[in-house]
PDB file of C-alpha atoms and ligand atoms in Angstrom:
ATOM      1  CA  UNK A   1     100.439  76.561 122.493  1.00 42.00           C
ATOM      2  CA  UNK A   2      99.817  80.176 123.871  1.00 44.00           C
ATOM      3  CA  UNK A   3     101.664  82.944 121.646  1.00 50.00           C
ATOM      4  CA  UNK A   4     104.604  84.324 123.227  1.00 50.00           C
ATOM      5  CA  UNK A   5     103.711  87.568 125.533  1.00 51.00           C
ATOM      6  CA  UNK A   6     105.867  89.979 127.568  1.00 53.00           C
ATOM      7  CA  UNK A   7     103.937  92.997 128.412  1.00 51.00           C
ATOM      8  CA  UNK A   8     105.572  96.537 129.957  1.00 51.00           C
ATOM      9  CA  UNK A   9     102.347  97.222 132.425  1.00 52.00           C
ATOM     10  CA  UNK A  10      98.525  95.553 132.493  1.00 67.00           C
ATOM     11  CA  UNK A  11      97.185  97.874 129.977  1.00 93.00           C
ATOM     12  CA  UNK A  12      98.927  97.921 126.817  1.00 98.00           C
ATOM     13  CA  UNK A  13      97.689 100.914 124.497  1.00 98.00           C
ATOM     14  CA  UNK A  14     100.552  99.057 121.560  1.00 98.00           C
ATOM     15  CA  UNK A  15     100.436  95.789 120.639  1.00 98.00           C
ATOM     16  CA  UNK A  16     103.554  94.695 119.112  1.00 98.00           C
ATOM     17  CA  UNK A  17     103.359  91.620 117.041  1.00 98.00           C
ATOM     18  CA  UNK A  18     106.511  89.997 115.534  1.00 98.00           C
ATOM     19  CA  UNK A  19     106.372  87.231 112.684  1.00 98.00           C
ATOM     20  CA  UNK A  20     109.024  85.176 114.637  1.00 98.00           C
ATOM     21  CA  UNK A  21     111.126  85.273 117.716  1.00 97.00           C
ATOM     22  CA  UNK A  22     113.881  85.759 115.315  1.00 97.00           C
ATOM     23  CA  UNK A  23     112.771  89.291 114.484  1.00 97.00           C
ATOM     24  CA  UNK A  24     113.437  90.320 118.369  1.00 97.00           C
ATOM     25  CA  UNK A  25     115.840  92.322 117.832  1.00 97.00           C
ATOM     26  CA  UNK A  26     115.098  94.447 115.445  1.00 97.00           C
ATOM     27  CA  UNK A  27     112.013  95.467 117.327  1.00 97.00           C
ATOM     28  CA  UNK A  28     114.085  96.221 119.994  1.00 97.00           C
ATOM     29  CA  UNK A  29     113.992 100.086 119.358  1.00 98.00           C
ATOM     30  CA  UNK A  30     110.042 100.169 119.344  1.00 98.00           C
ATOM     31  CA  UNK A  31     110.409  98.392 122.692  1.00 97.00           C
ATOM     32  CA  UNK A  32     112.594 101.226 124.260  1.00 97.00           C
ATOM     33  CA  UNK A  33     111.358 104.283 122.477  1.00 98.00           C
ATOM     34  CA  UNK A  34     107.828 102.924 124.110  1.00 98.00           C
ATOM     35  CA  UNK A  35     109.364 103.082 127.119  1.00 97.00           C
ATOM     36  CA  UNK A  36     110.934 106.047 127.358  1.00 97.00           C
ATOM     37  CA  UNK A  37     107.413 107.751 126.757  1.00 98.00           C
ATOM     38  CA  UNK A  38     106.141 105.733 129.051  1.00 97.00           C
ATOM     39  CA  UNK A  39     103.814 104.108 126.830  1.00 98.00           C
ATOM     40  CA  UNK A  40     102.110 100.591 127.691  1.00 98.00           C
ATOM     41  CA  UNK A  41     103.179  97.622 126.016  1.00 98.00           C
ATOM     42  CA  UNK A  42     102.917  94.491 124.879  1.00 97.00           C
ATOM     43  CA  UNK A  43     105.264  92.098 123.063  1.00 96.00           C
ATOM     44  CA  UNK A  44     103.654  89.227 121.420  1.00 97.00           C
ATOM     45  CA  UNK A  45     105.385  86.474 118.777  1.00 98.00           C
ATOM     46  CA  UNK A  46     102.450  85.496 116.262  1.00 98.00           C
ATOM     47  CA  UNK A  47     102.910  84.527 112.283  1.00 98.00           C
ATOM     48  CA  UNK A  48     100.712  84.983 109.930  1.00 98.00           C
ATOM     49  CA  UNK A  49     101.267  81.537 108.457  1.00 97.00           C
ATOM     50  CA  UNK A  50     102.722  79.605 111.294  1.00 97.00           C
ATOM     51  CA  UNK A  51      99.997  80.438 113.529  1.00 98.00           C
ATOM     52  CA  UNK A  52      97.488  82.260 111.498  1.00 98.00           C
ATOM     53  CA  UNK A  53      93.983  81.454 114.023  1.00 98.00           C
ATOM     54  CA  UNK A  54      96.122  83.107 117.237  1.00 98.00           C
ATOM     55  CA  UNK A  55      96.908  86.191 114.811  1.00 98.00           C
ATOM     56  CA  UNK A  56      93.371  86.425 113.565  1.00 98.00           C
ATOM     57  CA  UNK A  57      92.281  86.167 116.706  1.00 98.00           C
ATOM     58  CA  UNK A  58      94.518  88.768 118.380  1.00 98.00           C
ATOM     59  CA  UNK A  59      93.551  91.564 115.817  1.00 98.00           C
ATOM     60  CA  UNK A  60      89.869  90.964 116.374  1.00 98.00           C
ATOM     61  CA  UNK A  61      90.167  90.804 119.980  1.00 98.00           C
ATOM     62  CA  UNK A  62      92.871  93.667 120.310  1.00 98.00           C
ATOM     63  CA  UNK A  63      90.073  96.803 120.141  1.00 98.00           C
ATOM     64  CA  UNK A  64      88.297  95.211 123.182  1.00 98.00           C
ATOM     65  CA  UNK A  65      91.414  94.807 125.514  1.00 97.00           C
ATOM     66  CA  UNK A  66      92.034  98.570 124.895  1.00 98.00           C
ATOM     67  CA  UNK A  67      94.631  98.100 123.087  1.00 98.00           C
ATOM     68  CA  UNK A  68      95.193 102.007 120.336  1.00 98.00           C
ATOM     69  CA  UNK A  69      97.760 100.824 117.964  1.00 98.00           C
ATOM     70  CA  UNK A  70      99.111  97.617 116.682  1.00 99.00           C
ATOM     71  CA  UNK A  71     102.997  97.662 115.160  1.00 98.00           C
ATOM     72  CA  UNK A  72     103.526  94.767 113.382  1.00 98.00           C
ATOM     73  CA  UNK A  73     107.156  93.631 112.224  1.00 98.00           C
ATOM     74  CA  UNK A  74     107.487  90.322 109.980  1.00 98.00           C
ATOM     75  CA  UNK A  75     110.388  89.127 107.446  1.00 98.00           C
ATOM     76  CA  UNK A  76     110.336  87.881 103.615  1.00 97.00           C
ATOM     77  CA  UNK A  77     106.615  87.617 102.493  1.00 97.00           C
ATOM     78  CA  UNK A  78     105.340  89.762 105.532  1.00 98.00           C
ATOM     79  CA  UNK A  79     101.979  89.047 105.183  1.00 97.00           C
ATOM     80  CA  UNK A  80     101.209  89.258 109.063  1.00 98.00           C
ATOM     81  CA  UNK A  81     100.685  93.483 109.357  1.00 98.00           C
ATOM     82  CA  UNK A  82      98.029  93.018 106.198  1.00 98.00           C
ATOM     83  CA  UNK A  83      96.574  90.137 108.059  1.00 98.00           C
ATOM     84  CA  UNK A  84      95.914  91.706 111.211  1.00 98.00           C
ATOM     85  CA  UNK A  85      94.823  94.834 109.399  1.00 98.00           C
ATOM     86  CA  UNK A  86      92.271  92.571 107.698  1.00 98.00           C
ATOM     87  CA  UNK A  87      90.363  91.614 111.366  1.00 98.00           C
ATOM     88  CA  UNK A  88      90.491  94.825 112.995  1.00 98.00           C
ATOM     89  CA  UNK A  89      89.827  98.817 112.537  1.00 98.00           C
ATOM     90  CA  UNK A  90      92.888  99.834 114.713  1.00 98.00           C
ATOM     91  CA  UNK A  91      95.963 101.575 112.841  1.00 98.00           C
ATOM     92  CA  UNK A  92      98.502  98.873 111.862  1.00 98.00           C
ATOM     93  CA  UNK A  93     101.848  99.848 111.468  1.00 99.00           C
ATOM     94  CA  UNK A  94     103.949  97.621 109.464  1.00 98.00           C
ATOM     95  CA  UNK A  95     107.532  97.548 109.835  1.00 98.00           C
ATOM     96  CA  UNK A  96     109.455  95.320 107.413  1.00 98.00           C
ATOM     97  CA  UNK A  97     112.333  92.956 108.523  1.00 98.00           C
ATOM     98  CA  UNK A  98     114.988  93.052 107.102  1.00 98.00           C
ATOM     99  CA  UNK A  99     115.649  89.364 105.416  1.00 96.00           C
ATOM    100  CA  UNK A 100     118.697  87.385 104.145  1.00 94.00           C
ATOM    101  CA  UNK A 101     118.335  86.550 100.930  1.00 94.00           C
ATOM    102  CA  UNK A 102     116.458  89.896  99.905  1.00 97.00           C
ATOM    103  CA  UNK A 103     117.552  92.615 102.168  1.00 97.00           C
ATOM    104  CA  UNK A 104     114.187  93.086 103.429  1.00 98.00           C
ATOM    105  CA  UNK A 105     112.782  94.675  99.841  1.00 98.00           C
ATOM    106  CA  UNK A 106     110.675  91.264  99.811  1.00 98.00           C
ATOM    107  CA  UNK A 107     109.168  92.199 103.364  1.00 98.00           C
ATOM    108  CA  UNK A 108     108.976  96.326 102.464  1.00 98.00           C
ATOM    109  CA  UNK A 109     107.222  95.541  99.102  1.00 98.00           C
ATOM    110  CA  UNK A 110     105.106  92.513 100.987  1.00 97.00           C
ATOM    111  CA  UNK A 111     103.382  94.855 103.635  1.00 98.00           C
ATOM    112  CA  UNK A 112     103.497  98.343 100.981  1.00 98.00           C
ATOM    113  CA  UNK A 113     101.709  97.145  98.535  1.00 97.00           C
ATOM    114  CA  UNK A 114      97.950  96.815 100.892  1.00 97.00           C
ATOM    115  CA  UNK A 115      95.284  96.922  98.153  1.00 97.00           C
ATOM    116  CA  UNK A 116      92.569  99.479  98.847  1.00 98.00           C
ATOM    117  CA  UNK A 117      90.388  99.381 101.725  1.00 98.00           C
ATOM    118  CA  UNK A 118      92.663  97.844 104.735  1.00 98.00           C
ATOM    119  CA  UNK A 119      95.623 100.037 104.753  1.00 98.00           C
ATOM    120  CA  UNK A 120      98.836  99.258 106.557  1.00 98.00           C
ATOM    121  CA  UNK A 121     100.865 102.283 107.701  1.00 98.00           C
ATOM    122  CA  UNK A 122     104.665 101.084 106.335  1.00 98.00           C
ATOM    123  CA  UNK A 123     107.803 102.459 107.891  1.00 98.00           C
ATOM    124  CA  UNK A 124     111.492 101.663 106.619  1.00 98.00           C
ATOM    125  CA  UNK A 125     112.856  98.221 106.862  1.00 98.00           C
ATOM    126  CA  UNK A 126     114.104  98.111 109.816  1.00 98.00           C
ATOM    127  CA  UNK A 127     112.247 100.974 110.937  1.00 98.00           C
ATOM    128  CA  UNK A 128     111.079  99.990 114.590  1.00 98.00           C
ATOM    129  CA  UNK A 129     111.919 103.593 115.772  1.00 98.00           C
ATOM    130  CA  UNK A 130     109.714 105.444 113.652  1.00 98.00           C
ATOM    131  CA  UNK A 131     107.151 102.904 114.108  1.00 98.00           C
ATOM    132  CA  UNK A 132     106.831 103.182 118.027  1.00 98.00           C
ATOM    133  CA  UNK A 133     107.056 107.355 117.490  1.00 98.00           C
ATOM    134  CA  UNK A 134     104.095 107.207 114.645  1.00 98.00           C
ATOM    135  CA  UNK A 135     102.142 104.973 117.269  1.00 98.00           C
ATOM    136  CA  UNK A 136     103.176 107.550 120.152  1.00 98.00           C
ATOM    137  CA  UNK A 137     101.657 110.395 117.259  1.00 98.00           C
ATOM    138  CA  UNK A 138      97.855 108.877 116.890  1.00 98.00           C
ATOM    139  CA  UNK A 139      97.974 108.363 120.829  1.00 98.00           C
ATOM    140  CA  UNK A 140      98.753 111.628 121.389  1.00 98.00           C
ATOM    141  CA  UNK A 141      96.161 112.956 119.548  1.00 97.00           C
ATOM    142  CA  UNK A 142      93.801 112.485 122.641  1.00 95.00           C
ATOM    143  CA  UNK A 143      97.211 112.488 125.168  1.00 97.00           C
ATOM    144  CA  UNK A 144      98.061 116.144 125.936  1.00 97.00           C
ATOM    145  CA  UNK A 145     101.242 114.780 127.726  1.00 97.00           C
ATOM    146  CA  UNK A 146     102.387 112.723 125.078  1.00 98.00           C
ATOM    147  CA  UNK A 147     101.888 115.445 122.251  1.00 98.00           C
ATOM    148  CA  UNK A 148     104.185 117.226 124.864  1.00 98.00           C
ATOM    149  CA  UNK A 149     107.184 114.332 125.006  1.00 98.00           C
ATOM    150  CA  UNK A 150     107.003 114.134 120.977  1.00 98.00           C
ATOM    151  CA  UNK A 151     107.699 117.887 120.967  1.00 98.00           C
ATOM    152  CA  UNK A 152     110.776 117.688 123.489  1.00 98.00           C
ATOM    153  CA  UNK A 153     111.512 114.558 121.372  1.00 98.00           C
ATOM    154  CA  UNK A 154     111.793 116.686 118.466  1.00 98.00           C
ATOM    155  CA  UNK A 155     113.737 119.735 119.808  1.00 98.00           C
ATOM    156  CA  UNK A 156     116.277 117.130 120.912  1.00 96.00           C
ATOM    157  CA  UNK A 157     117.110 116.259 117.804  1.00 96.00           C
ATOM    158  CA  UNK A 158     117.245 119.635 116.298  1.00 97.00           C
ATOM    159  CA  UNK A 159     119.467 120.514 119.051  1.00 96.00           C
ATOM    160  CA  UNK A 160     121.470 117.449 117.985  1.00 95.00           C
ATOM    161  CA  UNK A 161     122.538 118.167 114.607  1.00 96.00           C
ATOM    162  CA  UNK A 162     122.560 121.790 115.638  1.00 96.00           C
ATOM    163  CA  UNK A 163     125.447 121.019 118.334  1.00 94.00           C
ATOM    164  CA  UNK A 164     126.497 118.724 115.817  1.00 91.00           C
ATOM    165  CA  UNK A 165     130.588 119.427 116.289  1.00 92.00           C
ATOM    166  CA  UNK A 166     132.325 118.369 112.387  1.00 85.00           C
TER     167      UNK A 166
HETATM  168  C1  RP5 B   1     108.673  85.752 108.970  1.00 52.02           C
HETATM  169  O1  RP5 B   1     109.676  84.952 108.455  1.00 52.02           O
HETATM  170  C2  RP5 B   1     109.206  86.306 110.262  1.00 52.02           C
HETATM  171  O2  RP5 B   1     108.672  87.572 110.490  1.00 52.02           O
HETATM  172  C3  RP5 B   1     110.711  86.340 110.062  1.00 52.02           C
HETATM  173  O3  RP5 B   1     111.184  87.647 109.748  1.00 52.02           O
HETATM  174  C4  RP5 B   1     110.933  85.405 108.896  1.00 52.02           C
HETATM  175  C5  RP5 B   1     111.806  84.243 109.257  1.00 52.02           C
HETATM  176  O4  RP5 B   1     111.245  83.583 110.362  1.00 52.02           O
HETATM  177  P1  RP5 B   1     112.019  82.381 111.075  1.00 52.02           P
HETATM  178  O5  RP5 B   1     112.144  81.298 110.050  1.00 52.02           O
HETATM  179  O6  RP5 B   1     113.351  82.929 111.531  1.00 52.02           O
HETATM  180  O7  RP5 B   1     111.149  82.004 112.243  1.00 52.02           O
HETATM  181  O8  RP5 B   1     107.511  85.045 109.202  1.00 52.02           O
END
């Protein structure tokens, strides 16, 4: 059966690569953070163990399709981001899903932990947010414009907690 795909535009610089359809929604904020920079996309549902020669074959065919930056989010023992990381040279970000019998501290330690020599970029559990902004970061070291958005981006938030009223 073909994985799962919903894609923002024809040329996806992220590939976003969930464990299971169950871990949707807390990608959710990668999905619209990627949007509002105007980012391409795509959304893919692969597993590591479920479907491990579609996920192997993703990574190693990911470079090719022009795809930058992969983000990938899996639950308990999150071995997908370390997997893909094995079959490509493109960043891997791992965010960790949060679980429910651990709390997601089985997934963080799970895609942490990368031995030597095929690292996996790890973000919070639950940490979708930061891991579409770190992908929007290493595109926009060759992206003027996008370098420019993370920088509004950022004053925003200043201005935030600034204006904050308490
Ligand atoms: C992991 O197992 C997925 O990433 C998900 O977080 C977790 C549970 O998957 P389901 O049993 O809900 O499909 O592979």
């Amino acid at each position: 059966m073909a994985a799962k795909k919903t894609t923002n535009e024809s040329a996806p610089l992220v590939g976003i690569v969930l464990g299971s359809a169950s871990d949707v929604d807390q990608l959710e904020p990668a999905r619209s953070t990627l949007k509002e920079f105007g980012v391409p996309f795509e959304f893919r549902v692969l597993s590591a163990h479920r479907t491990p020669d579609h996920a192997l074959r993703y990574a190693e065919e990911a470079e090719a399709r022009g795809i930058e930056v992969i983000i990938a989010a899996a639950g308990g023992a999150a071995h997908l981001p370390g997997v893909l990381a094995a079959k490509t040279v493109l960043p891997v970000i791992g965010v960790p899903v949060k679980s429910k019998s651990l709390n997601g501290l089985d997934s963080l330690l799970s895609i942490v932990q990368m031995p030597a020599g095929v690292p996996v970029a790890t973000v919070a559990i639950d940490g979708a947010t930061n891991a579409s902004l770190l992908a929007i970061s290493i595109l926009s070291g060759k992206r003027p414009e996008l370098r420019a958005k993370l920088k509004r981006y950022r004053k925003q938030l200043a201005e935030k907690v600034l204006g904050a009223r308490v």
